[in-house]
Amino acid sequence: MRRLAAGLLLLLAPAWAGGLGYGFLGYQGGFQGGGGGLGTVRLEGLPWAFGGEGHGGAGQRGGIFYTGPLLRLEGVYLLPLLGLGGEERNGAGGFLVEVGVRAFYFPQGTGPLLGLGLGYGLGRGGPYLRLLFGGGAP
């Protein structure tokens, strides 16, 4: 019973603090799909995001942990991010440092979201473009 309660608490914590989840379709040297999620906290009055993302496609897969400030501009949330993780391409793996930006648009203020992801994976990654879809509350 305690494990069930602890599990429910872990699942509900992001909703209480602000968080979102998304899936994506993208291109990074080949078509890929994946998903991610983030939670937000306030640091010195600025919303700060901590999250993770995983992806896979033909001959590639990887994942990162990322962080950055969540900025609101004209109804769109921008997340400039720095990520650390790993990636495998065609059987060769390695360390990955990612620099990018995510833009989230919530048509109803909260709930469903649409977005774009742009960035560059230093290491084996290279440039990428992603179409995001999901939901949550920033």
C-alpha positions as semicolon CSV with decimal commas, in nm:
position;residue;x (nm);y (nm);z (nm)
1;M;0,000;0,000;0,000
2;R;0,284;0,240;0,081
3;R;0,446;0,169;-0,256
4;L;0,117;0,245;-0,432
5;A;0,081;0,573;-0,242
6;A;0,443;0,670;-0,316
7;G;0,394;0,586;-0,685
8;L;0,079;0,798;-0,707
9;L;0,256;1,086;-0,534
10;L;0,541;1,070;-0,788
11;L;0,291;1,071;-1,075
12;L;0,091;1,364;-0,936
13;A;0,386;1,583;-0,829
14;P;0,455;1,725;-1,179
15;A;0,089;1,824;-1,217
16;W;0,098;2,015;-0,889
17;A;0,425;2,192;-0,974
18;G;0,354;2,251;-1,345
19;G;0,468;2,012;-1,609
20;L;0,403;1,882;-1,957
21;G;0,465;1,581;-2,174
22;Y;0,501;1,554;-2,550
23;G;0,574;1,324;-2,838
24;F;0,753;1,430;-3,152
25;L;0,831;1,349;-3,512
26;G;1,151;1,493;-3,650
27;Y;1,453;1,477;-3,871
28;Q;1,820;1,451;-3,768
29;G;2,009;1,290;-4,052
30;G;1,706;1,057;-4,085
31;F;1,346;1,051;-3,969
32;Q;1,294;0,991;-3,597
33;G;1,027;0,978;-3,333
34;G;1,037;1,015;-2,959
35;G;0,900;1,186;-2,656
36;G;0,986;1,392;-2,357
37;G;0,856;1,568;-2,055
38;L;0,950;1,843;-1,815
39;G;0,861;1,988;-1,481
40;T;0,900;2,350;-1,374
41;V;1,009;2,520;-1,054
42;R;1,060;2,886;-0,971
43;L;1,419;2,994;-0,914
44;E;1,459;3,361;-0,817
45;G;1,112;3,426;-0,962
46;L;1,198;3,275;-1,302
47;P;1,026;2,951;-1,414
48;W;1,301;2,694;-1,470
49;A;1,247;2,363;-1,650
50;F;1,408;2,025;-1,582
51;G;1,327;1,745;-1,821
52;G;1,432;1,463;-2,042
53;E;1,386;1,343;-2,396
54;G;1,441;1,017;-2,582
55;H;1,445;0,951;-2,955
56;G;1,490;0,671;-3,202
57;G;1,483;0,607;-3,574
58;A;1,654;0,409;-3,847
59;G;2,006;0,339;-3,717
60;Q;1,987;0,590;-3,432
61;R;1,868;0,624;-3,072
62;G;1,951;0,833;-2,772
63;G;1,838;1,038;-2,477
64;I;1,922;1,353;-2,286
65;F;1,854;1,529;-1,958
66;Y;1,800;1,902;-2,017
67;T;1,743;2,223;-1,828
68;G;1,676;2,589;-1,907
69;P;1,453;2,890;-1,832
70;L;1,090;2,872;-1,950
71;L;1,011;3,212;-2,103
72;R;0,665;3,336;-2,204
73;L;0,642;3,559;-2,511
74;E;0,307;3,651;-2,672
75;G;0,127;3,332;-2,565
76;V;0,414;3,104;-2,667
77;Y;0,652;2,946;-2,419
78;L;1,018;2,933;-2,525
79;L;1,266;2,699;-2,364
80;P;1,632;2,757;-2,453
81;L;1,804;2,444;-2,327
82;L;2,129;2,268;-2,260
83;G;2,118;1,891;-2,252
84;L;2,357;1,609;-2,160
85;G;2,313;1,246;-2,258
86;G;2,415;0,976;-2,499
87;E;2,342;0,865;-2,852
88;E;2,406;0,569;-3,080
89;R;2,427;0,599;-3,459
90;N;2,483;0,297;-3,682
91;G;2,624;0,092;-3,394
92;A;2,867;0,357;-3,265
93;G;2,773;0,522;-2,935
94;G;2,900;0,826;-2,757
95;F;2,845;1,119;-2,525
96;L;2,604;1,389;-2,642
97;V;2,582;1,759;-2,554
98;E;2,275;1,926;-2,699
99;V;2,199;2,296;-2,743
100;G;1,853;2,388;-2,863
101;V;1,522;2,560;-2,816
102;R;1,167;2,433;-2,777
103;A;0,862;2,650;-2,850
104;F;0,530;2,542;-2,696
105;Y;0,191;2,686;-2,791
106;F;-0,115;2,608;-2,577
107;P;-0,429;2,701;-2,779
108;Q;-0,644;2,688;-2,462
109;G;-0,388;2,823;-2,211
110;T;-0,331;2,476;-2,064
111;G;-0,408;2,128;-2,191
112;P;-0,315;2,035;-2,549
113;L;0,006;2,179;-2,695
114;L;0,176;2,211;-3,031
115;G;0,539;2,301;-3,067
116;L;0,869;2,302;-3,251
117;G;1,212;2,188;-3,145
118;L;1,531;2,312;-3,308
119;G;1,886;2,244;-3,206
120;Y;2,221;2,086;-3,254
121;G;2,367;1,774;-3,096
122;L;2,741;1,812;-3,037
123;G;2,910;1,477;-3,082
124;R;2,735;1,241;-3,320
125;G;2,404;1,432;-3,332
126;G;2,414;1,724;-3,573
127;P;2,124;1,963;-3,645
128;Y;1,763;1,859;-3,590
129;L;1,405;1,978;-3,637
130;R;1,109;1,833;-3,442
131;L;0,733;1,879;-3,447
132;L;0,599;1,846;-3,091
133;F;0,250;1,750;-2,977
134;G;0,128;1,677;-2,625
135;G;-0,026;1,847;-2,328
136;G;0,010;1,980;-1,976
137;A;0,040;2,306;-1,787
138;P;0,350;2,528;-1,803
